[in-house]
Amino acid sequence: MAATFPLYFASVRTCSRENKPLATTVKECAKVFGEQGLTVRSFFVRAAPFSVLTVAAHYMFVLALSLLPATDVSALYVSNVSFVYLLSWILLREKFASAGIMSVILGISGIVLMSYSDGFGGSSLLGVALGVGASAGHALYKVLFKWLLGEADSGQVALFMTLLGLCTLLFLWPVGLVLYFTGAEIWGLHALPWQYLCATAGFNFAFIQLINFGAAFTFPIFISVGILVAVPVNAAVDAIVHNKTVSAIKVMAIIIFIMASLLLLLPDGWEEQVRKVIPCKKKGPPQEELFTSRSLRRIHSCSPSRASNA
């Protein structure tokens, strides 16, 4: 992430006719940190929480991958659409909709089904908990990013991401040493799969760029829905490469997660459109009119003229 702003500045200098100095560009982009611009206080108040949040969410995601197949973890990650809706409703004051409530209910149901598929115990339950924690952490990251930056331009987003990467590099590297010396993580430089590690770093860089720029320029829900593509891709890879099949319960959970995501794409007023398309059963007369007609018939049957004729 630290290379985001240098790449942005190099592209601007190459493609734009205006050759603004670096200091001027940084000063303009630093408005994302408030009226005073970039200060030590604004750096730690705004960049540090995002740094801790993104590292914690990524670490839980990787731990979940060590306990569950990639298909299960990606399916659990799709549930962040429900978390994004709840957080957007609280922080971004998004419009309250019935489709959102249905999406949240379906998301919770999918999590329960995914937990039930391998039993409520052992490493599978821990993997589900870590997957849900990573999903909730990334949802909070995207909503807070939108809440903090608002309608930021690309330069402001690039500067924020660069400072976020520097904060992670400068202050969170001791966490790796603590995990290593405590035995929580065991690794050696000679045993690391550098090819896969470099490929993962490249894909992760592209993933973070798309999430951050997407969260700044569009709604976080749209970013979450894009994760749906990863579920069938991971399922195909697990089936072809690892010979792992997906159980029927997990298929049901994946379908529920997808339905929860698609519900949030419904436009406003979709209930009225459905009522226009689907014909409703014709209603009978109102209760007041029915009561009045019955009363008139009784009065007419008991009138003096009818009694005398009898």
Coordinates of C-alpha atoms in Angstrom, one line a residue:
M1 CA 0.0 0.0 0.0
A2 CA 2.9 2.3 0.6
A3 CA 3.6 2.6 -3.1
T4 CA 0.1 3.8 -4.0
F5 CA 0.7 7.6 -3.8
P6 CA 4.1 7.5 -5.6
L7 CA 2.5 5.5 -8.4
Y8 CA -0.4 8.0 -8.5
F9 CA 1.9 11.0 -8.6
A10 CA 4.0 9.5 -11.3
S11 CA 0.9 8.8 -13.4
V12 CA -0.4 12.3 -12.9
R13 CA 2.9 13.9 -13.9
T14 CA 3.1 11.7 -17.0
C15 CA -0.5 12.0 -18.2
S16 CA -1.4 15.5 -17.0
R17 CA -0.3 18.8 -18.6
E18 CA -0.1 20.5 -15.3
N19 CA 3.3 19.9 -13.6
K20 CA 2.4 20.5 -10.0
P21 CA 5.2 20.2 -7.4
L22 CA 5.2 17.2 -5.1
A23 CA 4.7 19.5 -2.0
T24 CA 1.6 21.1 -3.6
T25 CA 0.1 17.8 -4.6
V26 CA 0.6 16.4 -1.1
K27 CA -0.9 19.5 0.5
E28 CA -4.0 19.3 -1.7
C29 CA -4.4 15.6 -1.0
A30 CA -3.8 16.0 2.7
K31 CA -7.2 17.7 3.1
V32 CA -8.6 14.3 3.6
F33 CA -7.1 14.4 7.1
G34 CA -9.1 17.5 8.1
E35 CA -8.9 21.2 7.9
Q36 CA -5.4 21.3 9.4
G37 CA -4.1 18.8 6.9
L38 CA -1.6 16.1 7.7
T39 CA -0.4 16.3 11.3
V40 CA 1.1 13.8 13.8
R41 CA -2.2 13.7 15.6
S42 CA -4.4 13.2 12.5
F43 CA -2.0 10.6 11.3
F44 CA -2.3 8.4 14.4
V45 CA -6.0 9.2 14.9
R46 CA -7.1 8.3 11.4
A47 CA -4.4 6.0 9.9
A48 CA -3.5 3.9 12.9
P49 CA -7.0 2.4 13.6
F50 CA -7.4 1.4 9.9
S51 CA -3.9 -0.2 10.0
V52 CA -4.8 -2.3 13.0
L53 CA -8.2 -3.2 11.6
T54 CA -6.9 -4.3 8.2
V55 CA -4.1 -6.4 9.7
A56 CA -6.4 -8.1 12.2
A57 CA -9.0 -8.9 9.5
H58 CA -6.4 -10.3 7.1
Y59 CA -4.8 -12.4 9.8
M60 CA -8.1 -13.9 10.7
F61 CA -8.8 -14.6 7.1
V62 CA -5.5 -16.4 6.6
L63 CA -6.0 -18.5 9.8
A64 CA -9.5 -19.4 8.6
L65 CA -7.9 -20.7 5.3
S66 CA -5.6 -22.9 7.4
L67 CA -8.6 -24.6 9.0
L68 CA -11.2 -24.6 6.2
P69 CA -11.3 -25.1 2.5
A70 CA -11.1 -21.9 0.4
T71 CA -14.6 -22.4 -0.8
D72 CA -16.0 -22.3 2.8
V73 CA -13.9 -19.2 3.7
S74 CA -14.9 -17.3 0.6
A75 CA -18.6 -18.2 1.2
L76 CA -18.3 -16.9 4.8
Y77 CA -16.6 -13.8 3.5
V78 CA -19.7 -13.1 1.3
S79 CA -21.7 -12.6 4.5
N80 CA -19.9 -9.3 5.0
V81 CA -22.7 -7.8 2.8
S82 CA -25.0 -8.1 5.8
F83 CA -22.5 -6.5 8.1
V84 CA -21.9 -3.7 5.6
Y85 CA -25.7 -3.0 5.4
L86 CA -26.0 -2.9 9.2
L87 CA -22.9 -0.6 9.6
S88 CA -24.0 1.6 6.7
W89 CA -27.4 2.0 8.3
I90 CA -25.8 3.0 11.6
L91 CA -22.8 5.2 10.4
L92 CA -23.7 6.3 6.9
R93 CA -27.4 6.8 7.6
E94 CA -28.4 4.6 4.7
K95 CA -32.1 4.2 4.0
F96 CA -33.8 1.4 6.1
A97 CA -35.3 -1.2 3.8
S98 CA -37.1 -4.5 4.2
A99 CA -34.6 -6.1 1.7
G100 CA -31.8 -5.3 4.0
I101 CA -33.4 -6.9 7.0
M102 CA -34.1 -10.0 4.9
S103 CA -30.4 -10.0 3.8
V104 CA -29.2 -9.9 7.4
I105 CA -31.5 -12.7 8.4
L106 CA -30.3 -14.8 5.5
G107 CA -26.7 -14.0 6.3
I108 CA -27.1 -15.2 9.8
S109 CA -28.9 -18.4 8.6
G110 CA -26.0 -19.1 6.2
I111 CA -23.5 -18.8 9.0
V112 CA -25.4 -21.2 11.1
L113 CA -25.7 -23.7 8.3
M114 CA -22.0 -23.5 7.5
S115 CA -21.2 -24.1 11.2
Y116 CA -23.6 -27.1 11.3
S117 CA -22.2 -28.7 8.2
D118 CA -19.1 -30.0 10.0
G119 CA -20.5 -30.1 13.5
F120 CA -20.5 -27.5 16.3
G121 CA -17.0 -28.3 17.6
G122 CA -13.4 -28.8 16.8
S123 CA -11.3 -26.8 14.3
S124 CA -14.2 -26.3 11.9
L125 CA -16.1 -24.2 14.3
L126 CA -13.0 -22.1 15.0
G127 CA -12.5 -21.7 11.3
V128 CA -16.0 -20.5 10.9
A129 CA -15.6 -18.0 13.7
L130 CA -12.4 -16.7 12.2
G131 CA -14.0 -16.4 8.8
V132 CA -17.0 -14.5 10.2
G133 CA -14.6 -12.3 12.2
A134 CA -12.6 -11.5 9.1
S135 CA -15.8 -10.7 7.2
A136 CA -17.0 -8.4 9.9
G137 CA -13.6 -6.7 10.1
H138 CA -13.5 -6.0 6.4
A139 CA -17.1 -4.7 6.5
L140 CA -16.2 -2.3 9.3
Y141 CA -13.1 -1.2 7.3
K142 CA -15.1 -0.4 4.2
V143 CA -17.8 1.5 6.0
L144 CA -15.4 3.5 8.1
F145 CA -13.4 4.3 5.0
K146 CA -16.5 5.6 3.3
W147 CA -17.6 7.4 6.5
L148 CA -14.2 9.1 7.0
L149 CA -13.2 10.0 3.4
G150 CA -16.7 10.6 2.0
E151 CA -16.5 11.8 -1.6
A152 CA -12.7 11.8 -1.8
D153 CA -10.8 12.1 -5.0
S154 CA -8.2 9.6 -6.2
G155 CA -5.3 11.6 -4.9
Q156 CA -6.7 11.8 -1.4
V157 CA -7.4 8.0 -1.4
A158 CA -3.8 7.3 -2.7
L159 CA -2.2 9.5 0.0
F160 CA -4.3 7.9 2.7
M161 CA -3.4 4.4 1.5
T162 CA 0.3 5.2 1.4
L163 CA 0.3 6.5 4.9
L164 CA -1.8 3.5 6.0
G165 CA 0.9 1.2 4.6
L166 CA 3.7 3.2 6.2
C167 CA 1.9 3.0 9.6
T168 CA 1.6 -0.8 9.2
L169 CA 5.2 -1.1 8.2
L170 CA 6.6 1.1 11.0
F171 CA 4.6 0.1 14.0
L172 CA 3.1 -3.3 13.4
W173 CA 6.1 -5.3 12.5
P174 CA 6.8 -6.3 16.2
V175 CA 3.6 -8.3 16.1
G176 CA 5.2 -10.8 13.8
L177 CA 8.2 -11.2 16.1
V178 CA 5.9 -11.7 19.1
L179 CA 4.0 -14.4 17.3
Y180 CA 7.3 -16.1 16.2
F181 CA 9.0 -16.1 19.6
T182 CA 5.8 -17.2 21.5
G183 CA 5.5 -20.2 19.1
A184 CA 2.1 -19.0 17.7
E185 CA 3.7 -18.8 14.2
I186 CA 6.6 -21.0 13.1
W187 CA 8.4 -20.0 9.9
G188 CA 11.8 -19.8 8.4
L189 CA 13.2 -17.9 5.5
H190 CA 14.4 -21.0 3.8
A191 CA 11.0 -22.8 4.2
L192 CA 8.8 -20.0 2.9
P193 CA 7.1 -20.6 -0.5
W194 CA 8.4 -17.4 -2.1
Q195 CA 6.6 -17.9 -5.4
Y196 CA 3.2 -18.3 -3.8
L197 CA 4.0 -15.5 -1.3
C198 CA 4.9 -13.0 -4.1
A199 CA 1.8 -14.0 -6.1
T200 CA -0.4 -13.6 -3.0
A201 CA 1.2 -10.2 -2.3
G202 CA 0.5 -9.0 -5.8
F203 CA -3.2 -10.1 -5.7
N204 CA -3.6 -8.7 -2.3
F205 CA -2.2 -5.3 -3.4
A206 CA -4.7 -5.3 -6.3
F207 CA -7.5 -6.3 -3.9
I208 CA -6.8 -3.5 -1.5
Q209 CA -6.6 -1.0 -4.3
L210 CA -9.9 -2.0 -5.6
I211 CA -11.6 -2.0 -2.2
N212 CA -10.2 1.4 -1.1
F213 CA -10.9 3.2 -4.4
G214 CA -14.2 1.5 -4.8
A215 CA -15.3 2.3 -1.3
A216 CA -14.5 6.0 -1.9
F217 CA -16.2 6.3 -5.2
T218 CA -19.3 4.0 -4.8
F219 CA -21.3 2.3 -2.1
P220 CA -19.6 -0.3 0.0
I221 CA -22.4 -2.8 -0.7
F222 CA -21.4 -2.9 -4.4
I223 CA -17.9 -3.8 -3.4
S224 CA -19.1 -6.6 -1.2
V225 CA -21.3 -8.1 -4.0
G226 CA -18.3 -8.4 -6.2
I227 CA -16.9 -11.0 -3.8
L228 CA -19.6 -13.4 -5.1
V229 CA -17.4 -14.3 -8.1
A230 CA -14.8 -15.8 -5.8
V231 CA -17.2 -18.5 -4.5
P232 CA -17.7 -20.5 -7.7
V233 CA -14.0 -20.0 -8.7
N234 CA -12.7 -21.4 -5.4
A235 CA -15.2 -24.2 -5.6
A236 CA -13.9 -25.2 -9.0
V237 CA -10.3 -25.0 -7.8
D238 CA -11.0 -27.1 -4.8
A239 CA -12.8 -29.7 -6.9
I240 CA -10.1 -29.9 -9.7
V241 CA -6.9 -29.4 -7.8
H242 CA -7.6 -30.7 -4.2
N243 CA -10.4 -33.2 -5.1
K244 CA -12.7 -31.7 -2.4
T245 CA -16.4 -31.9 -2.9
V246 CA -18.9 -29.5 -1.3
S247 CA -21.6 -31.1 0.8
A248 CA -25.3 -30.4 0.3
I249 CA -25.6 -28.3 3.5
K250 CA -22.7 -26.1 2.4
V251 CA -24.3 -25.7 -1.0
M252 CA -27.4 -24.5 0.7
A253 CA -25.4 -22.1 2.8
I254 CA -23.6 -20.7 -0.3
I255 CA -27.0 -20.2 -2.0
I256 CA -28.3 -18.4 1.1
F257 CA -25.2 -16.1 1.1
I258 CA -25.7 -15.3 -2.6
M259 CA -29.4 -14.6 -2.0
A260 CA -28.5 -12.3 0.9
S261 CA -26.2 -10.4 -1.4
L262 CA -28.5 -10.1 -4.3
L263 CA -31.4 -8.8 -2.1
L264 CA -29.4 -5.6 -1.4
L265 CA -29.3 -4.9 -5.2
L266 CA -33.1 -4.6 -5.4
P267 CA -34.1 -1.0 -6.2
D268 CA -36.2 1.2 -3.9
G269 CA -39.9 0.5 -4.2
W270 CA -39.5 -3.0 -5.5
E271 CA -42.4 -4.1 -3.4
E272 CA -44.8 -1.9 -5.3
Q273 CA -43.4 -3.2 -8.6
V274 CA -44.0 -6.8 -7.5
R275 CA -47.6 -6.0 -6.5
K276 CA -48.2 -4.5 -10.0
V277 CA -46.9 -7.6 -11.7
I278 CA -48.5 -10.2 -9.5
P279 CA -52.3 -9.9 -9.5
C280 CA -53.8 -9.8 -6.0
K281 CA -56.9 -11.6 -4.9
K282 CA -60.0 -9.4 -5.1
K283 CA -61.1 -8.3 -1.7
G284 CA -64.6 -8.5 -0.5
P285 CA -66.7 -5.6 0.7
P286 CA -65.5 -3.8 3.8
Q287 CA -66.7 -5.0 7.2
E288 CA -68.6 -1.8 7.8
E289 CA -70.6 -2.1 4.6
L290 CA -71.3 -5.7 5.2
F291 CA -72.6 -5.0 8.7
T292 CA -74.8 -2.1 7.4
S293 CA -76.4 -4.3 4.7
R294 CA -77.1 -7.1 7.1
S295 CA -78.7 -4.6 9.6
L296 CA -80.9 -3.1 6.9
R297 CA -82.1 -6.6 5.9
R298 CA -83.0 -7.4 9.5
I299 CA -84.9 -4.1 9.9
H300 CA -86.8 -4.6 6.7
S301 CA -87.8 -8.1 7.7
C302 CA -89.1 -6.9 11.0
S303 CA -91.0 -3.8 9.7
P304 CA -94.8 -3.3 10.7
S305 CA -96.0 -3.6 7.2
R306 CA -94.5 -7.1 6.8
A307 CA -95.9 -8.1 10.2
S308 CA -99.5 -7.0 9.3
N309 CA -99.4 -8.8 6.0
A310 CA -98.4 -11.9 7.9

